[in-house]
Coordinates of C-alpha atoms in Angstrom, one line a residue:
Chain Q
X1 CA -6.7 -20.7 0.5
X2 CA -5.7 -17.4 1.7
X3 CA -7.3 -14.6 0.3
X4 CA -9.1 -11.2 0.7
X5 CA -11.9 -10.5 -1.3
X6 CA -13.7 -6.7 -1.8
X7 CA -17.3 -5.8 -2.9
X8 CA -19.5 -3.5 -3.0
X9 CA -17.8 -1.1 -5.6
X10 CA -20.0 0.3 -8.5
X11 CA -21.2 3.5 -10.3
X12 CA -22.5 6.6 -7.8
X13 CA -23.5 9.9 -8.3
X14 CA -21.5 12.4 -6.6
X15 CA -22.3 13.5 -2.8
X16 CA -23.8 9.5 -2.6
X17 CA -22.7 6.9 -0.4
X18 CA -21.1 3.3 -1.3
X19 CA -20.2 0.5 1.3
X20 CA -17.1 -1.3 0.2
X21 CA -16.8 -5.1 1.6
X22 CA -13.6 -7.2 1.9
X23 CA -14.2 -11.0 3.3
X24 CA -10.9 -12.6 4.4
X25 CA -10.4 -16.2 4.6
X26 CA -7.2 -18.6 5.2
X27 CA -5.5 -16.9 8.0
X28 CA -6.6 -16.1 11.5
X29 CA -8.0 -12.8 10.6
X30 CA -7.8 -11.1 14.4
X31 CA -4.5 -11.4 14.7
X32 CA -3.7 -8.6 12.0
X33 CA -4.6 -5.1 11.1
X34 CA -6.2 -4.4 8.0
X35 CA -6.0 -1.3 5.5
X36 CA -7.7 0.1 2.8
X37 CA -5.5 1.3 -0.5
X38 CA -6.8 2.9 -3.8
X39 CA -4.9 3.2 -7.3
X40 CA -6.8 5.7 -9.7
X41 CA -6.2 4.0 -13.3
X42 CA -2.9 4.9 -14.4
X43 CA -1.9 6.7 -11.2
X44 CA 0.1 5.5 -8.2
X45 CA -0.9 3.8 -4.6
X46 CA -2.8 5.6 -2.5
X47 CA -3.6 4.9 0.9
X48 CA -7.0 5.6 2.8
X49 CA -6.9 3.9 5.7
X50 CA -5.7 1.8 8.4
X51 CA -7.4 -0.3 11.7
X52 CA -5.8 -2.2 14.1
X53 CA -6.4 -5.8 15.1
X54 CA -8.9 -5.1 17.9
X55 CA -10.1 -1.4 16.3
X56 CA -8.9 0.2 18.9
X57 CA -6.7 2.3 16.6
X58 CA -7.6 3.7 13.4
X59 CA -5.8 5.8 11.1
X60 CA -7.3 7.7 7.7
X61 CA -5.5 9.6 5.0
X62 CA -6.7 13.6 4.5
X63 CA -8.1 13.6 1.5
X64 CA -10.8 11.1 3.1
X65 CA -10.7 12.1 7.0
X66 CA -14.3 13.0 7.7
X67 CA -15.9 11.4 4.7
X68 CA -14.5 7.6 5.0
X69 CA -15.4 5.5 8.1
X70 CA -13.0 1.9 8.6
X71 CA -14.7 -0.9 10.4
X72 CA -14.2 -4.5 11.0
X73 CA -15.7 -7.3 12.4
X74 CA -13.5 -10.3 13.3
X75 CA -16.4 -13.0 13.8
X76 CA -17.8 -12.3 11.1
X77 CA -13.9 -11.7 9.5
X78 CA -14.8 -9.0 7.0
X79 CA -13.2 -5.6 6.6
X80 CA -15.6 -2.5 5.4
X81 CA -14.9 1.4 4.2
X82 CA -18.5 3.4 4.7
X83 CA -17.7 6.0 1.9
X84 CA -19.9 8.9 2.4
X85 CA -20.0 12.6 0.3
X86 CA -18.1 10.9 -3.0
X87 CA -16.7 12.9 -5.5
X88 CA -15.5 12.3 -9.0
X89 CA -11.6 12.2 -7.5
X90 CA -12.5 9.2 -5.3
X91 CA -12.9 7.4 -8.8
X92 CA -10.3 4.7 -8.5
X93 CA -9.7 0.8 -7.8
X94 CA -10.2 0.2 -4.1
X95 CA -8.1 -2.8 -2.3
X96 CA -8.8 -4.4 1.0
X97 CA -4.8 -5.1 2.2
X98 CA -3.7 -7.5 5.4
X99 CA -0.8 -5.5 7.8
X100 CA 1.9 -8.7 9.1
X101 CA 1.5 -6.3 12.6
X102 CA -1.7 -6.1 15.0
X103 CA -0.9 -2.4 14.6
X104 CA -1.3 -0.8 11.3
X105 CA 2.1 0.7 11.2
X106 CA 3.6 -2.4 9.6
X107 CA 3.9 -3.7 6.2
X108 CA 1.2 -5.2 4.3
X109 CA 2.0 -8.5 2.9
X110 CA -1.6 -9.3 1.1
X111 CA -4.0 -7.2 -1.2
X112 CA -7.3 -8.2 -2.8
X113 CA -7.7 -8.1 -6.2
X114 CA -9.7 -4.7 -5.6
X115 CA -13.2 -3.8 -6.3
X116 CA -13.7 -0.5 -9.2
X117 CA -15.6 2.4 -7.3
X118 CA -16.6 4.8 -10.1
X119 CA -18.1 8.5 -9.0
X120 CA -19.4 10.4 -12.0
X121 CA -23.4 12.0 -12.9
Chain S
X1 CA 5.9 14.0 5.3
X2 CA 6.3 13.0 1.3
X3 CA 8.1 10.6 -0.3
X4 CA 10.0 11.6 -3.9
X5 CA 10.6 8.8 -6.7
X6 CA 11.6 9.5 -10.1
X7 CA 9.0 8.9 -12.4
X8 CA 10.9 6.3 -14.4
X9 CA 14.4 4.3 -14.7
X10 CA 15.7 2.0 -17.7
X11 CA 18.3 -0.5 -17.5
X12 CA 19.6 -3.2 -19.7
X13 CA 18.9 -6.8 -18.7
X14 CA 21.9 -8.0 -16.6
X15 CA 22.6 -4.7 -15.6
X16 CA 22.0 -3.1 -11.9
X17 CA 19.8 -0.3 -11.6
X18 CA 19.3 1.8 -8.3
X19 CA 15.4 3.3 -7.4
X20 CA 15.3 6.6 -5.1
X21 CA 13.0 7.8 -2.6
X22 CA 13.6 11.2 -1.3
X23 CA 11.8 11.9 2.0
X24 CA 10.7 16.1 2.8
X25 CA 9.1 17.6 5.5
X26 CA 11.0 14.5 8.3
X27 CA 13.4 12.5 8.4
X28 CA 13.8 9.5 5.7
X29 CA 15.1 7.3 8.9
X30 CA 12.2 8.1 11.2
X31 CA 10.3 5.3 10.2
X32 CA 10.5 1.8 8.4
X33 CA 11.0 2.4 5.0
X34 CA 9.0 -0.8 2.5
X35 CA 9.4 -1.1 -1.1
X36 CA 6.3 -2.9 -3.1
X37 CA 6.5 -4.2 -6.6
X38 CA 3.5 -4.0 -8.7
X39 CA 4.1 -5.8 -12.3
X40 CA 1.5 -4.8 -15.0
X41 CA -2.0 -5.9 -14.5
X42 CA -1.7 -7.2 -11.2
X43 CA -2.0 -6.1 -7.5
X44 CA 1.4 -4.8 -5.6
X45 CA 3.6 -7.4 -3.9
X46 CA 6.4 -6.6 -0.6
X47 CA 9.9 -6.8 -1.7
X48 CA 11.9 -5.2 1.1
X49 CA 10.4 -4.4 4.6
X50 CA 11.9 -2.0 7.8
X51 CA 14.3 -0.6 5.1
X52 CA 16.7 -3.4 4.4
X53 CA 15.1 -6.9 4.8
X54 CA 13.6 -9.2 2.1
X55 CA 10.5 -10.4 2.9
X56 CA 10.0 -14.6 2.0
X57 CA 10.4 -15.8 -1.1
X58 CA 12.2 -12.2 -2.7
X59 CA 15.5 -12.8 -4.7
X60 CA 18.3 -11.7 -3.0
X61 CA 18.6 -9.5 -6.1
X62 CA 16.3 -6.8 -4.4
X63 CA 17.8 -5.2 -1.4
X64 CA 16.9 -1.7 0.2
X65 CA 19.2 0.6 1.8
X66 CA 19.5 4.5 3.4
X67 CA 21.3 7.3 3.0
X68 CA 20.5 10.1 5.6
X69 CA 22.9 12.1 4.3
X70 CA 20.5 13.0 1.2
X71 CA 17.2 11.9 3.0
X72 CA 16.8 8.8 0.8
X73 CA 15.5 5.5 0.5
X74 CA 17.2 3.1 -2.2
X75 CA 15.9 -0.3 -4.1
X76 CA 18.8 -2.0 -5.9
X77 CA 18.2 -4.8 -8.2
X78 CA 20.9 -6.2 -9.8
X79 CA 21.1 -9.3 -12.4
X80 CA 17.8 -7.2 -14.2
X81 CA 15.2 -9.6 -15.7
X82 CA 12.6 -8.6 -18.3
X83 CA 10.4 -9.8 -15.4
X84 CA 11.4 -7.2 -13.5
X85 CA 9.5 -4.7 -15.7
X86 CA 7.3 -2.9 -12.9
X87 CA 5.7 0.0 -11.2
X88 CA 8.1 0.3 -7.8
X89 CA 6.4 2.2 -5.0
X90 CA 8.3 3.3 -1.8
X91 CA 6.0 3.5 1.4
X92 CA 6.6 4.8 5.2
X93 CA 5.0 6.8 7.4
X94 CA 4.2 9.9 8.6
X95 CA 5.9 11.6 11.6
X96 CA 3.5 12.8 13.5
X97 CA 0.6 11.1 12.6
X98 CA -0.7 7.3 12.6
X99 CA -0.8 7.6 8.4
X100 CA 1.0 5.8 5.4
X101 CA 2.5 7.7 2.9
X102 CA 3.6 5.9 -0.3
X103 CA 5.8 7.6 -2.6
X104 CA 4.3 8.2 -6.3
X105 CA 6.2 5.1 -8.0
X106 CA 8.7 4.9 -10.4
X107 CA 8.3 2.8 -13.5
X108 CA 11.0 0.4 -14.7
X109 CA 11.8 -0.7 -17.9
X110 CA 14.1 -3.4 -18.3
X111 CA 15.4 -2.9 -22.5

């Protein structure tokens, strides 16, 4: 079955750190780039972030440049975000999303079903 | 660069109804423009990628166009379905850097 998979997400104090996790399976996960996309509940799509097939170009959205960090690992075919310095505005469902390019400047044709990061004392 | 979408749209079933995208700060034809659906509940889905071509398995009921002469991106569905009930998001990127920029979705109701 082809799907993406997050985890990782959870309650944190502001100014923490979380590690968000997304394990692909059913489709030859090196051939693709992969992004990162949040939805705050009842607000719109927001992207963070953006790596290409062989991480040799990444890409991150402003209100995260600095404080997020994209990696993957193609053996081990997961995707991660390394969230550091959170604050209460990075609240928000957070989904691991497949590109149809090796570039991240395509189209995303798969999402996760998200993990829930929640940033509040 | 931004992309603009009314907030929300409302169309009969049967009907036709046209969703906008106004790009500021670039040019709306710079870049691929995709449309996503994202129904109630559930995670977003393509509809239309590189501004006019259905990606597998859409209806031809969904199809995208441009106008440069307003700076827009359009999604027109026609034959409406109560199915078709959705959050629409417009999505392209930026001109000068490697970033996405989805627009802020436009909620259709289908009445």
């Amino acid at each position: 079955e082809v799907q993406l998979v997050e985890s990782g997400g959870g309650l944190v104090q502001p100014g923490r750190s979380l590690r968000l996790s997304c394990a692909a399976s059913g489709f030859k996960f090196d051939d693709y780039a992969m992004h990162w996309v949040r939805q705050a509940p009842g607000k719109g799509l927001e992207w963070l972030s953006g790596i290409s097939w062989n991480s040799y170009s990444l890409g991150y959205a402003d209100s995260v440049k600095g404080r997020f960090t994209i990696s993957r690992d193609n053996a081990r075919k997961s995707l991660f975000l390394q969230m550091d310095n959170l604050r209460a505005e990075d609240t928000a469902f957070y989904y691991c999303a497949k590109d149809i390019l090796r570039g991240f400047l395509g189209t995303i044709d798969m999402w996760g079903q998200g993990t829930m990061v929640s940033v509040s004392s | 660069f931004m992309l603009t979408q009314p907030h929300s749209v409302s169309e009969s079933p049967g009907k036709t109804v046209t969703i906008s995208c106004t790009g500021s700060g670039g040019d709306i034809d710079h870049n691929f423009i995709q449309w996503y659906q994202q129904r109630p509940g559930s995670v977003p889905t393509i509809l239309i990628y590189e501004e006019n071509q259905r990606f597998s398995g859409v209806p031809d009921r969904f199809s995208g166009s441009i106008d440069t002469s307003s700076n827009s991106a359009f999604l027109t569905i026609s034959g409406l379905k109560t199915e078709d009930e959705a959050d629409y998001y417009c999505q392209s990127y930026d001109n000068v850097d490697p970033v996405w920029v989805f627009g802020g979705g436009t909620k259709l109701t289908v009445l």
